[in-house]
Each structure stands twice: as C-alpha cells, then as structure tokens.
Short mmCIF file of C-alpha atoms in Angstrom, two decimals:
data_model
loop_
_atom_site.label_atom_id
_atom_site.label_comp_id
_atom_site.label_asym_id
_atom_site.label_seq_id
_atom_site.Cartn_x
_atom_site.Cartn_y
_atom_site.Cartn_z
CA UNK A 1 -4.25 -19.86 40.09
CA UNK A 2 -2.32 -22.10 42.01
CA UNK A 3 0.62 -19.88 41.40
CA UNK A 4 -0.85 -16.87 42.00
CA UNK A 5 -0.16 -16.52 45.51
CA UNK A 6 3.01 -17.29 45.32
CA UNK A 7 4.01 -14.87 42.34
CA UNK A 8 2.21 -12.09 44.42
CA UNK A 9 4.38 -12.77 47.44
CA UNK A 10 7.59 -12.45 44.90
CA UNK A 11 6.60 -9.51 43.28
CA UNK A 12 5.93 -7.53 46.97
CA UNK A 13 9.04 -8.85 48.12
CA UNK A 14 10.68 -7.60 44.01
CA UNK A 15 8.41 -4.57 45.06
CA UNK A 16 9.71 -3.88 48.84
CA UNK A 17 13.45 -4.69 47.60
CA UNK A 18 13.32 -2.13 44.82
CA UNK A 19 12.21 0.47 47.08
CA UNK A 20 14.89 -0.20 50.09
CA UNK A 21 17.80 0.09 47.39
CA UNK A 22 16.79 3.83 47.20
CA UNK A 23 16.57 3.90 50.95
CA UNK A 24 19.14 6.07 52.99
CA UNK A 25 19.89 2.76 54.85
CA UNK A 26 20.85 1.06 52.07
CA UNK A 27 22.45 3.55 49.38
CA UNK A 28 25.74 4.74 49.66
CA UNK A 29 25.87 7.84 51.70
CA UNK A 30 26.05 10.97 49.13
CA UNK A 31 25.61 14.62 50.64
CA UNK A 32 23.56 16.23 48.25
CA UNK A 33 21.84 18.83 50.60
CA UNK A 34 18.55 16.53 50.44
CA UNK A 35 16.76 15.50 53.43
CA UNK A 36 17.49 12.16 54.87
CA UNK A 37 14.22 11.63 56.33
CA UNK A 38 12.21 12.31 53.14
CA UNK A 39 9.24 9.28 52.74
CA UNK A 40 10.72 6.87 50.58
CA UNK A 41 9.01 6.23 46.93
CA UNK A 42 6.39 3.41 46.95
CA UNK A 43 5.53 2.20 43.51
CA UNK A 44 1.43 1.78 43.27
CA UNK A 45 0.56 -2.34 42.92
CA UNK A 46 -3.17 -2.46 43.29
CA UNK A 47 -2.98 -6.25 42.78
CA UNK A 48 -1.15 -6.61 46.44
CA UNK A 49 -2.41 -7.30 49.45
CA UNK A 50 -1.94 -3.94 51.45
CA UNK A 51 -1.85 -5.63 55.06
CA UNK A 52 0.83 -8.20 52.95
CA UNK A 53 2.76 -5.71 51.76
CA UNK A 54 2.86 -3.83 55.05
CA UNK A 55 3.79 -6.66 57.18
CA UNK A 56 6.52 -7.15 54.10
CA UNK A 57 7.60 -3.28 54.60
CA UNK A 58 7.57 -3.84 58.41
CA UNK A 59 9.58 -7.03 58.40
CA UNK A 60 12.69 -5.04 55.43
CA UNK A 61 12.44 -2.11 58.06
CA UNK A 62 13.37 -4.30 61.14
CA UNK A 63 15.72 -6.15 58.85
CA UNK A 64 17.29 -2.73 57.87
CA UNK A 65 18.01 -1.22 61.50
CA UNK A 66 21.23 -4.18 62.17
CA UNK A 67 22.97 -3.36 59.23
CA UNK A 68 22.31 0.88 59.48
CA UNK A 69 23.98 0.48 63.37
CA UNK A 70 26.67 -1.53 61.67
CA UNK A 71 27.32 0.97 58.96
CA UNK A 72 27.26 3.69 61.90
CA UNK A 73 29.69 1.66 64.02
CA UNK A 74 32.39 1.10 60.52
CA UNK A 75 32.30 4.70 60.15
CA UNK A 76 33.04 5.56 63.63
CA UNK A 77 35.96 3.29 63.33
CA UNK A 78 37.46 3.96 59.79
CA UNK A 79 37.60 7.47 60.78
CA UNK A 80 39.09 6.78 64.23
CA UNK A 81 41.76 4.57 62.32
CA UNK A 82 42.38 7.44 59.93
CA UNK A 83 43.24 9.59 63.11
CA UNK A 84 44.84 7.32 64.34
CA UNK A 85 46.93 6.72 61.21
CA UNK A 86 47.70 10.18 60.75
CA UNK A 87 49.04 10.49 64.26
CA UNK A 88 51.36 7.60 63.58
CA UNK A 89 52.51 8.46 60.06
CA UNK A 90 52.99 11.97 61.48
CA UNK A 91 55.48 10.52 64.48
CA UNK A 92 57.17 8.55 61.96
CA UNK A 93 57.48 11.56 59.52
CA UNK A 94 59.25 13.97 62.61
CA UNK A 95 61.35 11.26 63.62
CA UNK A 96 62.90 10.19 60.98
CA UNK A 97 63.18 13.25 59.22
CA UNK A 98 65.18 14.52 62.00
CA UNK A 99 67.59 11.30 62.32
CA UNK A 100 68.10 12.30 58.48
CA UNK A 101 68.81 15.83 58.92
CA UNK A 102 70.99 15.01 62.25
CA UNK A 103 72.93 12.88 59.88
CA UNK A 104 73.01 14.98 56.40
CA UNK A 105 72.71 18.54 57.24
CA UNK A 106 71.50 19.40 54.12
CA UNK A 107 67.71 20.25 54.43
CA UNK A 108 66.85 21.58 50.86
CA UNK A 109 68.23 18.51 49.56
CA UNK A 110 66.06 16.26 51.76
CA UNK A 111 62.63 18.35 51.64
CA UNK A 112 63.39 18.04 47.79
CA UNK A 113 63.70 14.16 47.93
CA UNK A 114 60.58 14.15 50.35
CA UNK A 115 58.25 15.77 47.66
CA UNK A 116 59.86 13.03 44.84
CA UNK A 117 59.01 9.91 47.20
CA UNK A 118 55.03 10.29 47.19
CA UNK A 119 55.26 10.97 43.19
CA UNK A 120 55.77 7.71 41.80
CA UNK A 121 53.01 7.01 44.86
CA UNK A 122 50.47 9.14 42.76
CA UNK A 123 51.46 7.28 39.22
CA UNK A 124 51.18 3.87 40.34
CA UNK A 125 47.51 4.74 41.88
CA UNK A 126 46.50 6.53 38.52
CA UNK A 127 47.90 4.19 35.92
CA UNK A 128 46.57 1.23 37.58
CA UNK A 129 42.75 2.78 38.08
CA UNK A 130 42.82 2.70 41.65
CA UNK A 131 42.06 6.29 41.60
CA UNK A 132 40.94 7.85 38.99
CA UNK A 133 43.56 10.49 37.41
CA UNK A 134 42.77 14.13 37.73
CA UNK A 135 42.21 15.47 34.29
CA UNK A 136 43.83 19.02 34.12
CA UNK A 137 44.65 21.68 31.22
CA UNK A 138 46.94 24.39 31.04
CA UNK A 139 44.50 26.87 32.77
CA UNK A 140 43.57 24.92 35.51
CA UNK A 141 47.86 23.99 36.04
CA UNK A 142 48.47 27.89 35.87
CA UNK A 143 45.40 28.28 38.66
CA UNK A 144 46.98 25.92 40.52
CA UNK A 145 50.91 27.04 40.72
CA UNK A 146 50.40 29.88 43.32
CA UNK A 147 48.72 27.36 45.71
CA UNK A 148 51.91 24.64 45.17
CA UNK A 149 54.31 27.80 46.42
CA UNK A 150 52.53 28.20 48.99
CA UNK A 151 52.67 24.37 49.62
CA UNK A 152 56.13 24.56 48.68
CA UNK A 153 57.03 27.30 51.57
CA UNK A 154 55.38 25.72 54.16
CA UNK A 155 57.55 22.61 53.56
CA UNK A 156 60.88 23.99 53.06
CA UNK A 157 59.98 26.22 56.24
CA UNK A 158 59.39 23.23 58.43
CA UNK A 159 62.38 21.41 56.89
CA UNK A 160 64.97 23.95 57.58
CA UNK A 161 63.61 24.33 61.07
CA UNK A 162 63.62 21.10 62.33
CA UNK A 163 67.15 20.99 60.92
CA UNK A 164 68.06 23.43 62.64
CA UNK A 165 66.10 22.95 66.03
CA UNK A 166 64.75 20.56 68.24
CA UNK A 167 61.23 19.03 66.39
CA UNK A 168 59.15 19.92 69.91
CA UNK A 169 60.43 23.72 69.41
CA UNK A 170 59.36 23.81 66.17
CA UNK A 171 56.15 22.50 66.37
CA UNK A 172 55.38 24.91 69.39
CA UNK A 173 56.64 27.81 67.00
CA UNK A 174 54.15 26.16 64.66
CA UNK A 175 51.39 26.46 67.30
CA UNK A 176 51.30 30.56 66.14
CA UNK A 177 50.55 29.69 62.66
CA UNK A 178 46.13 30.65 63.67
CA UNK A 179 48.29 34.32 64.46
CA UNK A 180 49.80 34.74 60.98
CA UNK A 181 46.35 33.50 59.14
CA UNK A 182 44.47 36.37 60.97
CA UNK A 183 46.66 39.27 60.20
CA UNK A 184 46.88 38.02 56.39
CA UNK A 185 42.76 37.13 56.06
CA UNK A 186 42.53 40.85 57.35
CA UNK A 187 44.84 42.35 55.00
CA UNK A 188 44.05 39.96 51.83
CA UNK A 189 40.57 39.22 51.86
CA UNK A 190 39.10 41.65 54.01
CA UNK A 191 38.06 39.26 56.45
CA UNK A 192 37.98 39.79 59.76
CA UNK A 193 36.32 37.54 62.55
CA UNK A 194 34.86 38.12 66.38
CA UNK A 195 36.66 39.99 69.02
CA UNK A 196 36.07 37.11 70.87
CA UNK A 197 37.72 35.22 68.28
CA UNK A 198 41.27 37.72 68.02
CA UNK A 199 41.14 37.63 72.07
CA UNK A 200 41.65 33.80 71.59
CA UNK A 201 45.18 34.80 69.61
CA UNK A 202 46.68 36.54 72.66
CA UNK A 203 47.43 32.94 74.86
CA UNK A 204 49.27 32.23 71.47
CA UNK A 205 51.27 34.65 71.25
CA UNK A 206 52.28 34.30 74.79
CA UNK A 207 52.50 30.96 74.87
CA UNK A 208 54.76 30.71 72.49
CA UNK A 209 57.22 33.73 73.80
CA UNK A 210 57.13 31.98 77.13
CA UNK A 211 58.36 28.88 75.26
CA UNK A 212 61.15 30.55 72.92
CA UNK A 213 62.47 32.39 76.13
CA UNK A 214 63.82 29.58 77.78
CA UNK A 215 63.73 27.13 75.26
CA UNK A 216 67.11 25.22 75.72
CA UNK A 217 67.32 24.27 71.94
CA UNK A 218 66.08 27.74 70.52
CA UNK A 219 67.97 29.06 67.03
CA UNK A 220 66.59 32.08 65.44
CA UNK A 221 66.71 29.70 62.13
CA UNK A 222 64.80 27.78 63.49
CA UNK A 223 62.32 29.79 64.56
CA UNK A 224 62.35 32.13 61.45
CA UNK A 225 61.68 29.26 59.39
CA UNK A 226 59.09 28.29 61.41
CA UNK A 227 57.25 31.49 61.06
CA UNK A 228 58.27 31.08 57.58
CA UNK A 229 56.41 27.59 57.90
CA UNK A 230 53.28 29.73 59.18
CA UNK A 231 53.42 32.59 56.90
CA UNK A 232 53.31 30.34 53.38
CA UNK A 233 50.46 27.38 54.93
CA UNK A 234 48.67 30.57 55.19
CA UNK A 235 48.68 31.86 52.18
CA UNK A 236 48.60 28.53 50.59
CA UNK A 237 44.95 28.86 52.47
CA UNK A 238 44.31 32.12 51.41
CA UNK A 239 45.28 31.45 47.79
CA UNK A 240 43.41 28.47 47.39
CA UNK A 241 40.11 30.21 48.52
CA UNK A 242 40.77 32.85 45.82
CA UNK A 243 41.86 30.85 42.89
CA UNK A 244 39.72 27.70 43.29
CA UNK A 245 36.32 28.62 44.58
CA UNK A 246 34.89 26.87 41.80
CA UNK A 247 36.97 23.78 41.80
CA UNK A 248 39.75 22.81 39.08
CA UNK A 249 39.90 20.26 36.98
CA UNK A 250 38.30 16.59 36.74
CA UNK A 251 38.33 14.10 39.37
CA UNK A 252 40.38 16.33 41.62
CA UNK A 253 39.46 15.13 44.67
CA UNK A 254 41.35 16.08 48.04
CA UNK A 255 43.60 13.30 47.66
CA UNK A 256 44.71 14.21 44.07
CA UNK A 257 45.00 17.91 44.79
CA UNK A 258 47.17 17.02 46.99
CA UNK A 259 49.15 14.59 44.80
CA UNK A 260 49.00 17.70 41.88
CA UNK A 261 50.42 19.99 44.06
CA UNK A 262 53.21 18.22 45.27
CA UNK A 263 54.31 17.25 41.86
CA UNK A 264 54.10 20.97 40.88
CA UNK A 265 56.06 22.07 43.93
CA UNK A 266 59.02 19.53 43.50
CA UNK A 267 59.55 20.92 39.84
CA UNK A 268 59.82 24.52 41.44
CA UNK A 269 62.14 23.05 44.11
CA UNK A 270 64.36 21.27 42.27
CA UNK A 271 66.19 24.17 40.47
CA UNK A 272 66.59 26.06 44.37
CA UNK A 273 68.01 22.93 45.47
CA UNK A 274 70.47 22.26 42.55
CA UNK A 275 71.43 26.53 43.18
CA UNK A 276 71.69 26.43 47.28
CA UNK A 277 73.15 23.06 47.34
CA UNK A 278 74.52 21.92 44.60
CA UNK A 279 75.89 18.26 44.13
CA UNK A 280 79.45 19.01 45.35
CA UNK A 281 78.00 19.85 48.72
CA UNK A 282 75.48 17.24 48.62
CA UNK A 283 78.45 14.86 48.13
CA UNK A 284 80.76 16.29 51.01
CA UNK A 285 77.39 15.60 53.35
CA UNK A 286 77.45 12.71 52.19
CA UNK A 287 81.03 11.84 52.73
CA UNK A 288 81.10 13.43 56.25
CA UNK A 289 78.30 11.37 57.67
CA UNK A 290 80.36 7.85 56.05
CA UNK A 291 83.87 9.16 57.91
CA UNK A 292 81.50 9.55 61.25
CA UNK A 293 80.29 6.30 61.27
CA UNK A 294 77.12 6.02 59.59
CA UNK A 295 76.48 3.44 56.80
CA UNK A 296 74.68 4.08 53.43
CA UNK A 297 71.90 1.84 54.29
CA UNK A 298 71.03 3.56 57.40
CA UNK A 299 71.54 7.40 55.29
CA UNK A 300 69.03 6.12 52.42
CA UNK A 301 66.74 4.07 55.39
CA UNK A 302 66.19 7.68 56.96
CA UNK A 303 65.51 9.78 53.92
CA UNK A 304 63.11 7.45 52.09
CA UNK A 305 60.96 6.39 55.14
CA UNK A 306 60.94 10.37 55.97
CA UNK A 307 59.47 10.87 52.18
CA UNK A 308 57.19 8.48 52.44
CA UNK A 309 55.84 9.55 55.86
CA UNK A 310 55.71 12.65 54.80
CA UNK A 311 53.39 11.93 52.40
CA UNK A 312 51.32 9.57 54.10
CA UNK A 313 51.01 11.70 56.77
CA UNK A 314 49.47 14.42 54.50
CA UNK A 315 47.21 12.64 52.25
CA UNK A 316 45.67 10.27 55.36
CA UNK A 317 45.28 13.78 56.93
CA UNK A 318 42.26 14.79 53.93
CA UNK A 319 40.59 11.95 54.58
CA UNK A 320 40.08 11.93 58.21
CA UNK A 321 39.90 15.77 58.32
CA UNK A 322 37.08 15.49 55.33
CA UNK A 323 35.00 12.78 57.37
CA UNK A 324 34.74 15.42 60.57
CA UNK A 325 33.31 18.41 60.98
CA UNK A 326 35.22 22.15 62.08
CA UNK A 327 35.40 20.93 65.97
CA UNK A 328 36.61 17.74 65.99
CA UNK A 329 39.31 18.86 63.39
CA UNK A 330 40.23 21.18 65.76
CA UNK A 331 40.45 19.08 68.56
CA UNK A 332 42.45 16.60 66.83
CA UNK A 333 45.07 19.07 65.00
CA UNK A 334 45.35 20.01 68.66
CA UNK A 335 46.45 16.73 70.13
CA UNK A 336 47.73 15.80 67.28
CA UNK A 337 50.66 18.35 67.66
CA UNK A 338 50.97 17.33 71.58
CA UNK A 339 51.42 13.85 70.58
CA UNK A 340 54.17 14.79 68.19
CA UNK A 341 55.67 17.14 71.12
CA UNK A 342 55.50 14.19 73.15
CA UNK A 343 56.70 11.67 70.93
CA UNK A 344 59.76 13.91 69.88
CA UNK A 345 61.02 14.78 73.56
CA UNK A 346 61.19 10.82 74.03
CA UNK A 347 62.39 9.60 71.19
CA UNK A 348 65.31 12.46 71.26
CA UNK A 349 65.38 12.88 74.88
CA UNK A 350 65.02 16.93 74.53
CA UNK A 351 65.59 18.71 77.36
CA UNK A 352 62.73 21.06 77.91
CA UNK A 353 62.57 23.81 80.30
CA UNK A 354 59.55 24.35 82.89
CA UNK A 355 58.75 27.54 81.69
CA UNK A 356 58.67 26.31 78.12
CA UNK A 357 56.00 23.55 79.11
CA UNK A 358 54.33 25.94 80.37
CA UNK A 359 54.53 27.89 77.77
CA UNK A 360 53.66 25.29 75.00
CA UNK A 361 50.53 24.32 76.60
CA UNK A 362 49.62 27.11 76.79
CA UNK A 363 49.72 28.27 73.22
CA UNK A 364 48.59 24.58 72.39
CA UNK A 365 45.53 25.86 74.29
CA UNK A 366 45.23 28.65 72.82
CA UNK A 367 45.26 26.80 69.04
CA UNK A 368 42.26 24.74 70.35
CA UNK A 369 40.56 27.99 71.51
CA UNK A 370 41.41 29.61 68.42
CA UNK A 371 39.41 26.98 66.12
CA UNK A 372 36.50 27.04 68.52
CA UNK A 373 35.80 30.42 68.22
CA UNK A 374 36.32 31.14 64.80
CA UNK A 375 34.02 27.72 64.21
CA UNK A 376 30.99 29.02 66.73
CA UNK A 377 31.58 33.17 66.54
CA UNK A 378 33.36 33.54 63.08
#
C-alpha cells in the first residue's frame, strides 16, 4: 500500500507520456491529409485519479507549448537558410561558370563536366546510407529518359548562352521562360489558364524586348539559346507531369530524381560533346588560354567549383522550394533571379543600358505576376 501512490503517479505520468508521443507537438511532422487538431487518444485507467491525471495532462500541455514554438522558430530558419543557400550557391554557380567559359570557350565541354561533378556527389551519399538509393528498373529508367532531355536542353541552353553573352542578359532572356510554358501547356496538354492569367504574359514579353533592344552585350546566340533554355525546362515540366503522375521508382525523392536525371543526361551528353567538340579542340582551348596567361590551377579551379555549384544550387533548390508553398516560391524565384542580375553586373562590371533596366524589371515583374495569377486564378 505504501507504494501504491507512488506507482499510480508513475503509471499516469507512463500514461500521459505515451499519449504526447502521438501528439502533433511531439511526432515528426508527416502530411498525411489528417487533421492536426483531431483529440488526441486517451487510453481508459479507471484506477487513476481523474483530477491527478488532469492536472498531469495540464502540466505535459504547458510543458509542450516551449518546445512546439521552438520547432516553429527551426523551421522558419532551416528554410530561410535553404533560400538563402540557394541564392549563394546560385551566385557562385553564374560566376564562376562564366570566368570558365571567358577562359575556355568551349561550352559543351564544360556543361558536360558540370553534370559529371555532382555524380560521384550522388554515389558517395548512396553507398554510405546517408540517403537511401533510389531503387529503379528498366521501365521506370525508360519513363524517365524524356524528362533527363528535357533537363539536358535546358542546361546546354543556358551554357551556350552565358558563353556567349553577358550572365544578366541571359537571365533576363530567361525571365520569358512563364511565355514558352503557356503556349506549350496549351498545345500539349490542353491546358489553358485565366485571361487574367495570359494578360500577366504581356509585361514579359515587353520587358524583355525592351531589354534585348538596347542591351549592350546582346548576341542572337545568346539569346536563341536562351529561348532554347526556356523551350526544353518547359517541356522537361510538361513531360514530367505526363510520364510520372504516379511516381517512379523507390525512394525517389526530389533530391534523387534529381541526382537520376542528371546521371541520365550526362550519358546522352557525352557522345554530342565528343561529336561538336572533340578532344583536338578541347586541347587547342586548352592551349590558348595557357599562351594568354592563365595557369592550370586557376582553368581546373573554375570548372570544378562551377560543377559543383551547379549542382548544389539545384538540389538545395528542392528542398527549400518543397518546404514553401506556390507564392512564396514565386516570390523567391523572383528575387532570386534579381540577385543573380545584381550579383553578375558587379562582379563583371556589365554595362547595362537604362532602357534595358527598365526593361528587365519589368519582365522580372511580370514573372512574379505571372506565378500569382496562375497560383490564385489558374
């Protein structure tokens, strides 16, 4: 008897314990489509006291509430420092890119070598167990092979035109690509959104002109291959919406589809690599940039840290964009690509006309009123 009390108080506290593992508070957070403020499941104990155990279940709620507003406040700031990596990775990714292209004109050779630096990236993480390894068979590789060519275009389109461009040109020709994924949802799917929505292309469109037309840096390769760029990201959309509706694969999360696809689109860009630039010229590059000064460390230096930008930049992308919802990924695509406009006018000192600011922002604008719209109206 004397340790009856005592065992009671145990087993409430055992009891209460149980029952706040289950809690939302408490459990990991999971988005199954059930209601987080469904009453939690109390276990029947006759034995207890029931003013005990609801001082007890008082007391674990109040104990709770610190470590929920902590959760909230880790959230708020692993996702900011995923934006905020993503911004950074992406600078680092434009910038040296372009020092490497500036040096080794050759831009098959170097989008090539940017796909093969994030690869042995994915092996280490999936022989190891830090991530699990996506489990694939033939069906689900063939499934997944028009989606890497469309990943594949949209990289080789952005290469080629920052090679042959200033980086802020091409990421204002970039600004259309909302333009391009209309006209091809339309004429692919069938699917066409608000009026509102299509009036939101037309500051695009104009934006952009304004920008090319006295754009002190403009090429038309450039700006073909940034249209290029546009056209394959969205089909790469539109294919993966067609082909993968019902997921591929095992433990293909957005971080390992991206992984699978770039391994699938360096295999298809090696042979168009070896065939447009074949080792001979990749050696005279090679030599030219040696005779004019620069040293082998600095020409390796630039091409790795581009490849592994490059893919940091893309796969710290999914996560913040997959912790957000339609508006703020809007939003921060949007100043995301000022920031890299920005960032690439200093760091190159690009001379930029009036009317092409002006014409930028306002096709940046009109990306950001683009995504609204088709978010809120469809």
């Amino acid at each position: 008897r004397n340790l009856e009390n005592p065992m009671r108080g145990l087993l409430c506290y055992l009891a209460v314990a149980g029952v706040s593992a289950f809690s939302p508070a408490a459990a990991p957070r999971v988005h199954l489509g059930l209601n987080a403020a469904a009453p939690r499941f109390a276990p029947q104990l006759p034995a207890l006291s029931k003013s005990r155990c609801a001082t007890l279940h008082m007391q674990e709620a109040a104990a709770a509430e610190p470590p929920a507003e902590k959760d909230g406040l880790m959230e708020t700031l692993t996702t900011g420092s995923f934006f905020a990596l993503w911004y950074l990775f992406n600078i680092g990714y434009n910038i040296y890119n372009k020092k490497a292209l500036n040096a080794l004109p050759i831009p098959y050779t170097m989008a090539t070598l940017q796909l093969l630096v994030g690869i042995p990236y994915c092996f280490f993480l999936w022989t190891t167990g830090i991530r699990k390894a996506p489990k694939l068979n033939a069906g689900n590789i063939k499934t997944l092979i028009p989606v890497s060519l469309g990943h594949l275009g949209t990289h080789i389109g952005a290469v080629v035109s920052l090679g042959a461009g200033a980086v802020s040109f091409t990421h204002i020709v970039k600004a259309s690509e909302p333009v391009v994924s209309a006209a091809l949802s339309a004429m692919l799917l069938g699917a066409f959104y608000s009026p509102i929505t299509y009036l939101t292309l037309l500051p695009i469109v104009g934006g952009v002109a304004l920008a090319s037309l006295k754009e002190l840096s403009f090429t038309w390769l450039g700006f073909i291959a940034a249209m290029g760029s546009n056209l394959s990201s969205a089909l790469r959309g539109i294919l993966a919406k067609k082909t993968m509706g019902g997921g591929v694969g095992e433990n293909m999360n957005e971080a390992n589809l991206y992984g699978v696809l770039t391994i699938l689109a360096f295999l298809f860009m090696l042979p168009i690599t070896l065939a447009l630039e074949p080792p001979a010229a990749i050696s005279a590059a090679v030599n030219a940039a040696l005779a004019s000064g620069a040293t082998s460390g600095y020409l390796w230096k630039q091409s790795l840290m581009a490849g592994a930008f490059y893919y940091l930049y893309n796969e710290v992308a999914f996560l913040a964009l997959g912790r957000v919802n339609p508006v703020t990924h809007a939003v921060g695509n949007t100043i995301k690509r000022v920031v890299i406009i920005i960032a690439s006018v200093i760091a190159f000192k690009t001379p930029i006309s009036s009317l092409g600011i002006i014409g930028s922002s306002i096709a940046i604008v009109g990306t950001l009123l683009y995504s609204l719209a088709k978010s809120k109206f469809g």
